[in-house]
Short mmCIF file of C-alpha atoms in Angstrom, two decimals:
data_model
loop_
_atom_site.label_atom_id
_atom_site.label_comp_id
_atom_site.label_asym_id
_atom_site.label_seq_id
_atom_site.Cartn_x
_atom_site.Cartn_y
_atom_site.Cartn_z
CA MET A 1 49.97 86.41 -18.74
CA THR A 2 50.59 90.09 -19.34
CA PRO A 3 48.06 92.43 -21.01
CA ILE A 4 50.18 92.60 -24.18
CA VAL A 5 50.09 88.79 -24.54
CA TRP A 6 46.28 88.88 -24.18
CA THR A 7 46.19 91.61 -26.78
CA TYR A 8 48.32 89.60 -29.19
CA LEU A 9 46.25 86.45 -28.71
CA SER A 10 42.99 88.34 -29.14
CA TYR A 11 44.31 90.05 -32.24
CA LEU A 12 45.41 86.79 -33.83
CA LEU A 13 42.14 85.04 -33.04
CA ILE A 14 39.90 87.85 -34.32
CA SER A 15 42.04 88.51 -37.42
CA ILE A 16 42.23 84.85 -38.43
CA LEU A 17 38.46 84.36 -37.90
CA LEU A 18 37.71 87.46 -39.97
CA THR A 19 40.04 86.35 -42.76
CA VAL A 20 38.52 82.87 -42.91
CA TRP A 21 34.95 84.27 -42.89
CA VAL A 22 35.67 86.80 -45.67
CA ALA A 23 37.55 84.21 -47.78
CA ARG A 24 34.71 81.69 -47.55
CA THR A 25 32.11 84.35 -48.34
CA LEU A 26 34.05 85.58 -51.39
CA HIS A 27 34.72 82.03 -52.58
CA LYS A 28 31.07 81.00 -52.32
CA ASN A 29 29.51 84.16 -53.80
CA GLY A 30 32.23 84.97 -56.29
CA ARG A 31 31.87 81.82 -58.34
CA ILE A 32 28.86 83.05 -60.32
CA PHE A 33 30.63 86.27 -61.16
CA LEU A 34 33.77 84.42 -62.25
CA VAL A 35 31.79 81.98 -64.41
CA ASP A 36 30.23 84.99 -66.17
CA SER A 37 33.65 86.71 -66.45
CA THR A 38 35.17 83.65 -68.08
CA ALA A 39 32.38 83.32 -70.66
CA GLY A 40 30.83 80.28 -68.99
CA ASN A 41 34.07 78.30 -68.57
CA GLU A 42 33.28 76.76 -65.17
CA ALA A 43 36.55 74.87 -64.84
CA LEU A 44 38.56 78.05 -65.40
CA ALA A 45 36.29 80.03 -63.04
CA ASP A 46 36.68 77.40 -60.30
CA SER A 47 40.43 77.33 -60.75
CA ILE A 48 40.68 81.15 -60.57
CA ASN A 49 38.37 81.18 -57.54
CA HIS A 50 40.59 78.66 -55.71
CA LEU A 51 43.81 80.53 -56.59
CA LEU A 52 42.25 83.78 -55.38
CA VAL A 53 41.38 82.20 -52.04
CA VAL A 54 44.91 80.87 -51.59
CA GLY A 55 46.41 84.28 -52.44
CA PHE A 56 43.89 85.99 -50.17
CA TYR A 57 44.94 83.80 -47.23
CA LEU A 58 48.65 84.30 -47.92
CA VAL A 59 48.44 88.09 -48.16
CA ASN A 60 46.11 88.60 -45.24
CA LEU A 61 47.65 86.14 -42.84
CA GLY A 62 51.09 87.38 -43.82
CA TYR A 63 50.04 90.92 -42.93
CA VAL A 64 48.42 89.79 -39.68
CA THR A 65 51.58 88.11 -38.54
CA LEU A 66 53.84 91.02 -39.62
CA ALA A 67 51.61 93.50 -37.82
CA LEU A 68 51.51 91.45 -34.61
CA LYS A 69 54.22 93.35 -32.82
CA SER A 70 53.04 96.54 -31.16
CA ASP A 71 54.93 99.46 -29.71
CA ALA A 72 52.02 100.12 -27.39
CA ARG A 73 52.17 98.41 -24.01
CA PRO A 74 48.64 98.30 -22.72
CA ILE A 75 48.31 98.00 -18.97
CA ASP A 76 44.57 97.91 -18.64
CA LEU A 77 41.45 96.91 -20.56
CA GLN A 78 41.16 100.31 -22.21
CA GLY A 79 44.71 100.04 -23.60
CA ILE A 80 44.02 96.49 -24.83
CA LEU A 81 40.84 97.59 -26.63
CA GLU A 82 42.50 100.62 -28.19
CA THR A 83 45.45 98.57 -29.46
CA LEU A 84 43.14 95.82 -30.76
CA SER A 85 40.85 98.27 -32.53
CA GLY A 86 43.77 99.85 -34.39
CA LYS A 87 45.20 96.52 -35.44
CA ILE A 88 41.90 94.96 -36.44
CA GLY A 89 40.85 98.12 -38.22
CA MET A 90 43.93 97.84 -40.44
CA VAL A 91 43.15 94.21 -41.17
CA LEU A 92 39.58 95.14 -42.17
CA LEU A 93 40.82 97.99 -44.41
CA ILE A 94 43.23 95.62 -46.16
CA LEU A 95 40.50 92.99 -46.59
CA GLY A 96 38.16 95.62 -48.07
CA GLY A 97 40.87 97.05 -50.34
CA MET A 98 41.74 93.62 -51.69
CA HIS A 99 38.07 92.92 -52.29
CA PHE A 100 37.50 96.09 -54.34
CA PHE A 101 40.74 95.57 -56.28
CA ASN A 102 39.62 92.06 -57.22
CA LEU A 103 36.17 93.35 -58.22
CA LEU A 104 37.79 95.98 -60.43
CA ILE A 105 39.94 93.42 -62.21
CA PHE A 106 37.14 90.93 -62.69
CA SER A 107 34.66 93.52 -63.86
CA LYS A 108 37.16 94.49 -66.54
CA MET A 109 37.58 90.81 -67.45
CA ARG A 110 33.80 90.40 -67.63
CA LYS A 111 33.42 93.49 -69.84
CA ARG A 112 36.10 92.21 -72.18
CA ALA A 113 34.47 88.74 -72.36
CA MET A 114 31.06 90.28 -73.07
CA LEU A 115 32.47 92.44 -75.88
CA ARG A 116 34.25 89.47 -77.39
CA ASN A 117 31.06 87.35 -77.39
CA SER A 118 28.65 90.08 -78.53
CA LEU A 119 27.24 90.28 -82.03
CA PRO A 120 28.35 93.14 -84.28
CA PRO A 121 25.82 96.00 -84.70
CA VAL A 122 23.15 95.52 -87.38
CA PRO A 123 23.31 98.01 -90.27
CA PRO A 124 20.11 99.97 -91.00
CA GLN A 125 17.81 98.45 -93.58
CA ALA A 126 15.78 101.56 -94.39
CA TYR A 127 15.76 105.32 -93.74
CA VAL A 128 12.88 107.56 -92.72
CA GLN A 129 12.05 110.32 -95.21
CA GLY A 130 12.09 113.92 -94.09
CA VAL A 131 14.42 113.51 -91.09
CA ASN A 132 17.52 115.73 -91.04
CA THR A 133 20.62 113.61 -90.68
#
């Protein structure tokens, strides 16, 4: 096999393993956050969590396969490592970007749910004499 084939195979293996690891981590640890964001509705939180994982796999594995082709033609180990680092770096940046985008959306959902479920402010029952208001 040529160096570029080894590069492609290494890229696919590393990218798929990273995607699976990140998806499992987010799925496991994101449930509590989603339950809180959906005001305790566990069924809805689990459904959203599952849909997010499916979308996460589709977007990331779609990008990984689209980015497989490389214009670089490594001929030695240094070229293979340089090509791999660029490709895997992009995968990691996309994974991180998707993670922060999801956190932004769900933190807004959580804030909205907390405001909806909070009690209105209590009006004052007395005033202190001698204080300028």
